[in-house]
XYZ file of C-alpha atoms in Angstrom:
307
model
C 115.827 230.338 225.265
C 114.730 226.972 226.493
C 113.897 226.769 230.180
C 116.114 224.610 232.042
C 115.177 221.492 233.597
C 115.448 220.738 237.190
C 118.431 218.454 236.546
C 120.070 220.833 234.513
C 119.948 223.665 237.154
C 121.255 221.112 239.788
C 124.169 220.582 237.837
C 124.929 224.203 237.382
C 124.649 225.023 241.148
C 126.259 221.815 241.922
C 126.864 221.475 245.701
C 128.006 224.978 246.729
C 127.680 226.373 249.977
C 124.269 227.780 250.825
C 123.132 227.488 247.548
C 122.692 223.735 246.802
C 119.081 222.356 246.341
C 120.255 218.791 247.298
C 120.992 220.044 250.772
C 117.843 222.038 251.142
C 115.738 218.940 250.478
C 117.712 217.056 252.749
C 117.115 219.149 255.612
C 113.462 219.779 254.576
C 113.034 216.172 255.283
C 114.691 216.129 258.369
C 117.759 213.840 256.827
C 120.996 214.934 258.897
C 123.244 211.835 257.794
C 123.366 211.813 253.947
C 125.467 210.265 251.264
C 127.619 212.244 249.023
C 125.948 212.660 245.798
C 129.398 213.259 243.655
C 127.842 213.358 240.195
C 126.272 216.716 241.552
C 129.395 218.500 241.995
C 129.785 221.114 239.003
C 133.085 222.134 237.317
C 132.862 225.540 239.265
C 132.773 223.332 242.408
C 136.111 221.466 241.355
C 137.597 224.469 240.489
C 136.976 226.061 243.774
C 138.572 222.787 245.455
C 141.550 223.219 243.034
C 142.128 226.954 243.671
C 141.865 226.355 247.564
C 144.647 223.231 247.584
C 146.762 224.928 245.501
C 147.075 228.389 247.293
C 147.607 226.433 250.602
C 150.139 223.948 249.740
C 153.342 226.288 250.211
C 151.635 227.713 253.414
C 151.247 224.254 254.880
C 154.982 223.191 254.201
C 155.711 226.592 256.119
C 153.326 226.760 258.917
C 151.836 223.049 259.330
C 153.001 220.601 262.232
C 154.577 217.478 260.927
C 151.623 215.091 261.453
C 149.272 217.315 259.575
C 151.824 217.078 256.156
C 152.120 213.216 256.731
C 148.280 213.104 257.010
C 147.873 215.087 253.668
C 150.201 212.720 252.062
C 148.764 209.874 253.556
C 145.470 210.511 252.380
C 146.183 210.871 248.636
C 143.896 213.758 248.036
C 143.561 214.957 244.776
C 144.666 218.780 244.260
C 142.040 219.137 241.404
C 139.078 217.490 242.134
C 136.898 217.523 245.329
C 137.343 214.594 247.116
C 135.100 211.345 247.400
C 134.564 210.788 250.690
C 134.382 206.808 250.204
C 138.048 207.474 248.450
C 139.271 209.581 251.918
C 137.680 206.640 254.017
C 139.997 203.846 252.249
C 143.210 205.692 253.239
C 141.894 206.798 256.857
C 139.951 204.221 258.612
C 143.354 201.419 258.420
C 145.414 204.217 260.140
C 143.217 205.291 263.215
C 139.588 203.566 262.455
C 138.095 207.196 262.041
C 136.136 207.950 258.899
C 134.516 210.961 257.390
C 130.707 210.468 257.525
C 128.659 213.191 255.424
C 125.959 215.526 256.959
C 123.494 217.866 255.820
C 124.224 220.512 257.956
C 124.565 221.613 261.620
C 125.062 219.002 263.838
C 123.672 219.326 267.748
C 126.497 219.336 270.179
C 125.584 216.056 271.834
C 125.309 214.228 268.379
C 128.616 215.576 267.187
C 131.042 214.591 270.103
C 129.117 211.435 270.084
C 130.307 210.969 266.700
C 133.837 211.357 267.470
C 133.272 208.607 270.666
C 132.626 206.260 267.756
C 135.801 207.790 265.345
C 133.025 209.329 262.572
C 133.876 212.816 261.529
C 130.404 214.625 260.620
C 131.534 216.062 257.244
C 130.039 218.765 254.965
C 130.017 218.128 251.283
C 129.333 221.460 249.999
C 132.137 223.869 248.889
C 132.358 227.551 248.815
C 132.369 229.270 245.410
C 135.385 229.827 243.684
C 135.420 233.509 243.589
C 134.899 233.829 247.435
C 137.599 231.670 248.650
C 137.932 233.466 251.921
C 134.343 234.343 252.628
C 133.228 231.283 254.677
C 129.498 231.694 256.015
C 129.663 228.116 257.255
C 132.182 225.070 257.327
C 132.865 223.471 253.869
C 134.314 220.211 252.611
C 137.461 222.001 252.207
C 137.735 223.215 255.883
C 136.441 219.714 257.041
C 138.713 217.584 254.513
C 141.603 219.542 254.171
C 141.780 221.097 257.674
C 140.283 218.367 259.898
C 140.606 214.900 258.649
C 144.575 215.181 257.722
C 144.902 215.396 261.628
C 142.564 212.488 262.294
C 145.183 209.996 260.363
C 147.299 210.727 263.700
C 146.915 208.029 266.144
C 147.404 210.506 269.506
C 145.485 212.846 267.759
C 142.380 210.827 267.004
C 142.385 209.310 270.504
C 142.090 212.769 272.253
C 139.027 213.506 269.776
C 137.335 210.035 271.302
C 138.194 211.436 274.678
C 136.153 214.554 273.773
C 133.551 212.118 272.931
C 133.744 210.496 276.355
C 133.534 214.038 277.999
C 130.042 214.523 276.471
C 128.405 211.366 277.762
C 129.860 212.147 281.384
C 128.119 215.852 281.356
C 124.830 214.056 280.333
C 125.214 211.731 282.885
C 126.140 214.355 285.685
C 123.035 216.774 284.787
C 120.763 213.968 284.194
C 120.367 213.547 288.034
C 119.819 217.166 288.681
C 115.770 217.406 289.705
C 115.942 220.925 289.422
C 115.254 221.870 285.518
C 116.399 225.689 285.813
C 119.562 224.275 287.670
C 119.871 221.714 285.019
C 120.068 223.561 282.255
C 122.041 226.350 283.732
C 124.703 223.921 284.788
C 124.736 222.105 281.432
C 124.903 225.798 279.670
C 128.163 226.180 281.582
C 129.614 222.534 280.696
C 128.753 222.694 277.074
C 129.964 226.416 276.764
C 133.412 225.127 278.503
C 133.927 222.088 276.213
C 132.848 224.227 273.382
C 135.733 226.837 274.150
C 138.561 223.944 275.202
C 137.740 222.248 271.476
C 137.709 225.889 269.920
C 141.344 226.831 271.140
C 142.812 223.384 270.419
C 141.120 221.428 267.846
C 139.899 224.461 265.576
C 142.639 226.902 266.549
C 145.800 225.065 268.337
C 148.976 225.618 267.848
C 151.683 223.174 268.959
C 155.601 223.622 270.173
C 157.772 221.781 268.248
C 161.500 221.068 267.352
C 161.186 223.419 264.235
C 159.024 226.141 266.675
C 155.536 227.316 266.482
C 153.680 225.274 264.231
C 149.643 224.931 263.261
C 147.259 221.682 264.321
C 144.037 223.748 264.408
C 141.841 223.267 261.556
C 140.502 226.581 261.638
C 144.182 228.056 260.747
C 144.799 224.787 258.495
C 142.297 225.820 256.198
C 142.864 229.436 256.252
C 145.270 231.033 253.641
C 145.194 234.312 255.613
C 145.248 233.529 259.532
C 147.724 230.564 258.984
C 150.450 232.661 258.225
C 148.945 235.490 260.642
C 148.727 233.071 263.717
C 152.747 232.405 263.410
C 154.128 235.645 262.171
C 151.921 238.525 263.591
C 153.294 240.392 266.675
C 149.724 241.092 267.298
C 148.832 237.664 268.257
C 149.454 236.414 271.904
C 150.577 232.784 272.435
C 150.373 231.044 275.469
C 151.262 227.766 276.730
C 147.713 226.156 277.224
C 146.294 226.190 280.875
C 142.886 224.822 281.242
C 141.596 227.265 283.679
C 142.352 229.992 280.785
C 140.750 227.975 278.221
C 137.444 227.277 279.774
C 136.851 230.985 280.779
C 137.973 232.634 277.557
C 135.253 233.503 275.283
C 136.462 234.100 271.148
C 134.613 235.793 268.230
C 134.240 233.875 264.801
C 134.357 236.749 262.615
C 137.932 237.835 262.504
C 141.524 236.674 263.000
C 142.454 235.649 266.277
C 144.080 237.421 268.836
C 145.072 234.728 271.534
C 146.041 231.372 270.758
C 147.517 228.465 273.099
C 149.938 225.904 272.211
C 150.539 222.566 273.498
C 153.414 220.354 273.443
C 152.262 217.144 271.843
C 149.239 215.144 270.992
C 149.711 212.991 274.348
C 149.873 216.295 276.087
C 146.705 217.173 274.393
C 144.884 213.884 275.222
C 145.799 214.305 279.268
C 144.281 217.919 278.802
C 140.735 216.278 278.115
C 141.459 213.608 280.664
C 141.537 216.394 282.875
C 138.709 218.388 281.552
C 137.146 215.535 282.330
C 138.084 215.681 285.788
C 137.171 218.895 286.426
C 133.883 218.691 284.863
C 133.274 215.524 287.710
C 134.689 217.667 290.236
C 132.025 220.322 289.538
C 134.777 223.170 288.053
C 132.819 223.504 284.704
C 129.514 224.640 286.405
C 130.197 228.370 286.743
C 132.583 229.322 283.751
C 132.979 232.855 282.456
C 130.041 234.275 280.717
C 130.573 235.359 276.808
C 130.730 233.529 273.757
C 129.953 230.920 272.659
C 126.208 230.871 273.056
C 124.775 227.492 273.590
C 121.326 226.968 271.945
C 118.291 225.260 272.883
C 119.337 222.582 270.210
C 122.583 221.880 271.671
C 120.766 221.729 275.248
C 118.283 219.483 274.188
C 120.593 216.716 272.168
C 122.596 216.225 275.997
C 119.342 216.205 277.520
C 117.362 213.875 275.261
C 120.050 212.150 274.164
């Protein structure tokens, strides 16, 4: 058998999560913000998107909040092909001035929140394998575009994301004046942990009380075939009205269905909570949150200290 060329190998592998030469090369060059090389998507990649989108459709109709359903419609996503981010942005930007921004991998915490402040959403361009639809070692384009981005079409939700970005700048300003390096790192670690927990229990795994009952707005739930039903229907899930003091002190684990979730009343309510989070930050109430997950790595700390 003739040996395949490098381009032929790329076309077979495509842009598959953890298996993409294009992403590996971008990371090796230190390139975080990239272009979406749409021609590299393989038919296997498009099949993965088709299967993911198809099996989620009915569950979205049953469990997703009305703002998400309107967003999916507004984005005109093709159920059969991986979306072009340029096309997504043509529909998204006129609504809230947000846009999807392709990245090669992990975005350090401050840079991520700063993107939100500038109405940019760091977006993964790879996609999981079609025979591993439930296995997600890291975010992929289905999680980001079908889970997160439809929510970005809602003005109130988009404004809440921008406020998250403001909070990151506030945190960086607050710790910049601390002379003792150990205390600076300790306090910043606590603040980042609080912000990460708040983001997790709202943007990623948030529920909303509505006239039609409890609905899902968190992207981690909206992109999960199993958990979107489990979080609403299972008697094993605790669902509480959100309280800031609970959320910032509540650890979480990422490798199983969430046993504890919080719900908001509206996205105006969510915006008010982010405002309150920043106020608590300024008052020092985030300086000593409870230990536990998530961890805060050195790269995240550096992103705030050397913004």
